[in-house]
Amino acid sequence: KRKKIGKKCDMFFAKKSCSHDEVEEYGASEVGKAYDGDQATKRLEEGFVKLPKCLKNMLDNILLKCDDNKKLQTIGFIHSGLQSCVIRADRPTKYITRIQKSRNYHRSSDISQFGTNVLPARLIKDIVRNTYNTVQEINTSRANR
């Protein structure tokens, strides 16, 4: 039996302002309860079709407000059991969206491996924070004009 996938991702990294109906999205995540292997249908559909499309749409929405396409990127995570993978979408030129997939990271259930498992997550957090700060700086400079 095939696993169903929806139209939306499982989790979003977003900001919603109180006075606006618009939500700024900076990243997304797909989650599966167990790791079925890299060639599993659900992982392939979510990791190589659904999540990259979602990240591209987020990047397009951000770039409607900000013309600085070289600094901005959106981040996606695929979590399956203790396996994680990171997908990044950026725009090196005006009409090309680049999708980059990282290697799979295995999260150990042993606490002694905690330090090596945290480093990739901190790197991704910094990328999301930089994108958020860049968009906020552009929004602030436009509001002050």
PDB file of C-alpha atoms in Angstrom:
ATOM      1  CA  LYS A   1       0.000   0.000   0.000  1.00  0.00           C
ATOM      2  CA  ARG A   2       1.354   3.430  -0.952  1.00  0.00           C
ATOM      3  CA  LYS A   3       1.743   6.168   1.602  1.00  0.00           C
ATOM      4  CA  LYS A   4      -0.203   9.348   0.874  1.00  0.00           C
ATOM      5  CA  ILE A   5       1.417  12.749   0.642  1.00  0.00           C
ATOM      6  CA  GLY A   6      -0.421  16.021   0.952  1.00  0.00           C
ATOM      7  CA  LYS A   7      -0.129  19.320  -0.842  1.00  0.00           C
ATOM      8  CA  LYS A   8       1.586  21.123   2.035  1.00  0.00           C
ATOM      9  CA  CYS A   9       4.721  20.389   4.002  1.00  0.00           C
ATOM     10  CA  ASP A  10       4.583  19.083   7.568  1.00  0.00           C
ATOM     11  CA  MET A  11       6.228  22.116   9.193  1.00  0.00           C
ATOM     12  CA  PHE A  12       7.071  25.687   8.177  1.00  0.00           C
ATOM     13  CA  PHE A  13       9.507  28.285   9.475  1.00  0.00           C
ATOM     14  CA  ALA A  14       7.524  31.484   9.165  1.00  0.00           C
ATOM     15  CA  LYS A  15       6.866  34.942  10.559  1.00  0.00           C
ATOM     16  CA  LYS A  16       3.420  36.460  10.809  1.00  0.00           C
ATOM     17  CA  SER A  17       2.988  40.105  11.743  1.00  0.00           C
ATOM     18  CA  CYS A  18       0.018  41.125  13.844  1.00  0.00           C
ATOM     19  CA  SER A  19      -1.087  43.900  11.510  1.00  0.00           C
ATOM     20  CA  HIS A  20      -0.717  41.912   8.274  1.00  0.00           C
ATOM     21  CA  ASP A  21      -2.514  38.938   6.780  1.00  0.00           C
ATOM     22  CA  GLU A  22       0.654  37.936   4.965  1.00  0.00           C
ATOM     23  CA  VAL A  23       2.963  35.250   6.347  1.00  0.00           C
ATOM     24  CA  GLU A  24       6.668  35.278   5.473  1.00  0.00           C
ATOM     25  CA  GLU A  25       7.929  31.707   5.056  1.00  0.00           C
ATOM     26  CA  TYR A  26      11.648  30.909   5.244  1.00  0.00           C
ATOM     27  CA  GLY A  27      11.809  27.115   5.283  1.00  0.00           C
ATOM     28  CA  ALA A  28       9.910  23.867   5.596  1.00  0.00           C
ATOM     29  CA  SER A  29      10.253  20.319   6.834  1.00  0.00           C
ATOM     30  CA  GLU A  30       8.923  16.888   5.969  1.00  0.00           C
ATOM     31  CA  VAL A  31       8.752  14.199   8.654  1.00  0.00           C
ATOM     32  CA  GLY A  32       8.353  10.448   8.553  1.00  0.00           C
ATOM     33  CA  LYS A  33       8.175   8.276  11.657  1.00  0.00           C
ATOM     34  CA  ALA A  34      10.565   5.638  10.344  1.00  0.00           C
ATOM     35  CA  TYR A  35      13.460   5.514   7.878  1.00  0.00           C
ATOM     36  CA  ASP A  36      12.365   3.332   4.941  1.00  0.00           C
ATOM     37  CA  GLY A  37      15.573   3.787   2.918  1.00  0.00           C
ATOM     38  CA  ASP A  38      16.641   6.405   0.399  1.00  0.00           C
ATOM     39  CA  GLN A  39      14.667   4.779  -2.427  1.00  0.00           C
ATOM     40  CA  ALA A  40      11.325   4.659  -0.571  1.00  0.00           C
ATOM     41  CA  THR A  41       8.503   6.263  -2.565  1.00  0.00           C
ATOM     42  CA  LYS A  42       7.440   8.672   0.168  1.00  0.00           C
ATOM     43  CA  ARG A  43      11.006   9.898   0.719  1.00  0.00           C
ATOM     44  CA  LEU A  44      11.631  10.335  -3.004  1.00  0.00           C
ATOM     45  CA  GLU A  45       8.362  12.205  -3.608  1.00  0.00           C
ATOM     46  CA  GLU A  46       8.747  14.468  -0.584  1.00  0.00           C
ATOM     47  CA  GLY A  47      12.495  14.948  -0.862  1.00  0.00           C
ATOM     48  CA  PHE A  48      12.904  15.444  -4.587  1.00  0.00           C
ATOM     49  CA  VAL A  49       9.541  16.799  -5.733  1.00  0.00           C
ATOM     50  CA  LYS A  50       7.325  18.252  -3.025  1.00  0.00           C
ATOM     51  CA  LEU A  51       9.843  19.935  -0.699  1.00  0.00           C
ATOM     52  CA  PRO A  52      11.964  21.515  -3.477  1.00  0.00           C
ATOM     53  CA  LYS A  53       8.810  22.949  -5.106  1.00  0.00           C
ATOM     54  CA  CYS A  54       7.726  24.343  -1.757  1.00  0.00           C
ATOM     55  CA  LEU A  55      11.174  25.886  -1.136  1.00  0.00           C
ATOM     56  CA  LYS A  56      11.227  27.420  -4.624  1.00  0.00           C
ATOM     57  CA  ASN A  57       7.806  28.990  -4.059  1.00  0.00           C
ATOM     58  CA  MET A  58       8.974  30.400  -0.712  1.00  0.00           C
ATOM     59  CA  LEU A  59      12.074  31.836  -2.350  1.00  0.00           C
ATOM     60  CA  ASP A  60       9.968  33.369  -5.129  1.00  0.00           C
ATOM     61  CA  ASN A  61       7.739  35.061  -2.534  1.00  0.00           C
ATOM     62  CA  ILE A  62      10.738  36.421  -0.637  1.00  0.00           C
ATOM     63  CA  LEU A  63      12.325  37.710  -3.847  1.00  0.00           C
ATOM     64  CA  LEU A  64       9.156  39.623  -4.767  1.00  0.00           C
ATOM     65  CA  LYS A  65      10.015  41.897  -1.831  1.00  0.00           C
ATOM     66  CA  CYS A  66      13.816  41.711  -2.068  1.00  0.00           C
ATOM     67  CA  ASP A  67      15.810  41.930  -5.264  1.00  0.00           C
ATOM     68  CA  ASP A  68      19.034  40.678  -3.673  1.00  0.00           C
ATOM     69  CA  ASN A  69      18.911  37.114  -4.967  1.00  0.00           C
ATOM     70  CA  LYS A  70      22.560  36.286  -4.187  1.00  0.00           C
ATOM     71  CA  LYS A  71      22.196  36.390  -0.375  1.00  0.00           C
ATOM     72  CA  LEU A  72      18.852  34.671   0.089  1.00  0.00           C
ATOM     73  CA  GLN A  73      18.039  30.989   0.368  1.00  0.00           C
ATOM     74  CA  THR A  74      15.336  28.812   1.848  1.00  0.00           C
ATOM     75  CA  ILE A  75      15.990  25.667   3.862  1.00  0.00           C
ATOM     76  CA  GLY A  76      14.158  22.362   4.048  1.00  0.00           C
ATOM     77  CA  PHE A  77      14.581  19.330   6.273  1.00  0.00           C
ATOM     78  CA  ILE A  78      13.619  15.733   5.676  1.00  0.00           C
ATOM     79  CA  HIS A  79      13.401  13.723   8.909  1.00  0.00           C
ATOM     80  CA  SER A  80      12.841   9.967   8.832  1.00  0.00           C
ATOM     81  CA  GLY A  81      13.317   8.250  12.142  1.00  0.00           C
ATOM     82  CA  LEU A  82      16.883   9.103  13.201  1.00  0.00           C
ATOM     83  CA  GLN A  83      17.928  10.078   9.653  1.00  0.00           C
ATOM     84  CA  SER A  84      17.939  13.724   8.548  1.00  0.00           C
ATOM     85  CA  CYS A  85      18.723  15.462   5.296  1.00  0.00           C
ATOM     86  CA  VAL A  86      18.918  19.174   4.460  1.00  0.00           C
ATOM     87  CA  ILE A  87      17.744  20.731   1.192  1.00  0.00           C
ATOM     88  CA  ARG A  88      18.651  24.311   0.272  1.00  0.00           C
ATOM     89  CA  ALA A  89      17.153  26.462  -2.478  1.00  0.00           C
ATOM     90  CA  ASP A  90      18.912  29.580  -3.676  1.00  0.00           C
ATOM     91  CA  ARG A  91      18.958  31.763  -6.773  1.00  0.00           C
ATOM     92  CA  PRO A  92      22.448  32.232  -8.290  1.00  0.00           C
ATOM     93  CA  THR A  93      20.989  34.095 -11.303  1.00  0.00           C
ATOM     94  CA  LYS A  94      17.675  35.771 -11.954  1.00  0.00           C
ATOM     95  CA  TYR A  95      15.921  32.838 -13.647  1.00  0.00           C
ATOM     96  CA  ILE A  96      17.628  29.778 -12.157  1.00  0.00           C
ATOM     97  CA  THR A  97      16.734  28.187  -8.829  1.00  0.00           C
ATOM     98  CA  ARG A  98      19.408  25.849  -7.515  1.00  0.00           C
ATOM     99  CA  ILE A  99      18.380  22.972  -5.236  1.00  0.00           C
ATOM    100  CA  GLN A 100      21.147  21.403  -3.152  1.00  0.00           C
ATOM    101  CA  LYS A 101      20.737  18.256  -1.073  1.00  0.00           C
ATOM    102  CA  SER A 102      23.114  17.429   1.758  1.00  0.00           C
ATOM    103  CA  ARG A 103      24.265  14.001   2.740  1.00  0.00           C
ATOM    104  CA  ASN A 104      22.115  12.055   5.190  1.00  0.00           C
ATOM    105  CA  TYR A 105      22.846  12.713   8.853  1.00  0.00           C
ATOM    106  CA  HIS A 106      22.224   9.933  11.335  1.00  0.00           C
ATOM    107  CA  ARG A 107      21.190  11.081  14.808  1.00  0.00           C
ATOM    108  CA  SER A 108      22.596   8.782  17.428  1.00  0.00           C
ATOM    109  CA  SER A 109      20.485   7.715  20.355  1.00  0.00           C
ATOM    110  CA  ASP A 110      23.705   7.731  22.427  1.00  0.00           C
ATOM    111  CA  ILE A 111      24.252  10.977  24.381  1.00  0.00           C
ATOM    112  CA  SER A 112      28.048  10.785  23.873  1.00  0.00           C
ATOM    113  CA  GLN A 113      27.485  11.551  20.147  1.00  0.00           C
ATOM    114  CA  PHE A 114      25.438  14.682  20.890  1.00  0.00           C
ATOM    115  CA  GLY A 115      28.146  17.213  19.906  1.00  0.00           C
ATOM    116  CA  THR A 116      28.738  15.852  16.401  1.00  0.00           C
ATOM    117  CA  ASN A 117      24.985  15.637  15.787  1.00  0.00           C
ATOM    118  CA  VAL A 118      24.277  19.254  16.772  1.00  0.00           C
ATOM    119  CA  LEU A 119      26.765  20.973  14.451  1.00  0.00           C
ATOM    120  CA  PRO A 120      24.778  20.536  11.180  1.00  0.00           C
ATOM    121  CA  ALA A 121      21.611  21.786  12.895  1.00  0.00           C
ATOM    122  CA  ARG A 122      23.413  24.909  14.141  1.00  0.00           C
ATOM    123  CA  LEU A 123      24.733  25.629  10.648  1.00  0.00           C
ATOM    124  CA  ILE A 124      21.228  25.443   9.182  1.00  0.00           C
ATOM    125  CA  LYS A 125      19.859  27.638  11.963  1.00  0.00           C
ATOM    126  CA  ASP A 126      22.441  30.279  11.033  1.00  0.00           C
ATOM    127  CA  ILE A 127      21.445  30.148   7.346  1.00  0.00           C
ATOM    128  CA  VAL A 128      17.754  30.601   8.201  1.00  0.00           C
ATOM    129  CA  ARG A 129      18.611  33.446  10.597  1.00  0.00           C
ATOM    130  CA  ASN A 130      20.740  35.219   7.951  1.00  0.00           C
ATOM    131  CA  THR A 131      17.945  34.992   5.372  1.00  0.00           C
ATOM    132  CA  TYR A 132      15.414  36.287   7.904  1.00  0.00           C
ATOM    133  CA  ASN A 133      17.681  39.179   8.942  1.00  0.00           C
ATOM    134  CA  THR A 134      18.356  40.152   5.311  1.00  0.00           C
ATOM    135  CA  VAL A 135      14.632  40.287   4.519  1.00  0.00           C
ATOM    136  CA  GLN A 136      13.920  42.286   7.684  1.00  0.00           C
ATOM    137  CA  GLU A 137      16.692  44.787   6.872  1.00  0.00           C
ATOM    138  CA  ILE A 138      15.268  45.317   3.379  1.00  0.00           C
ATOM    139  CA  ASN A 139      11.728  45.704   4.758  1.00  0.00           C
ATOM    140  CA  THR A 140      12.955  48.245   7.337  1.00  0.00           C
ATOM    141  CA  SER A 141      14.900  50.264   4.772  1.00  0.00           C
ATOM    142  CA  ARG A 142      11.848  50.357   2.451  1.00  0.00           C
ATOM    143  CA  ALA A 143       9.594  51.499   5.320  1.00  0.00           C
ATOM    144  CA  ASN A 144      12.020  54.319   6.196  1.00  0.00           C
ATOM    145  CA  ARG A 145      12.044  55.753   2.643  1.00  0.00           C
TER     146      ARG A 145
END
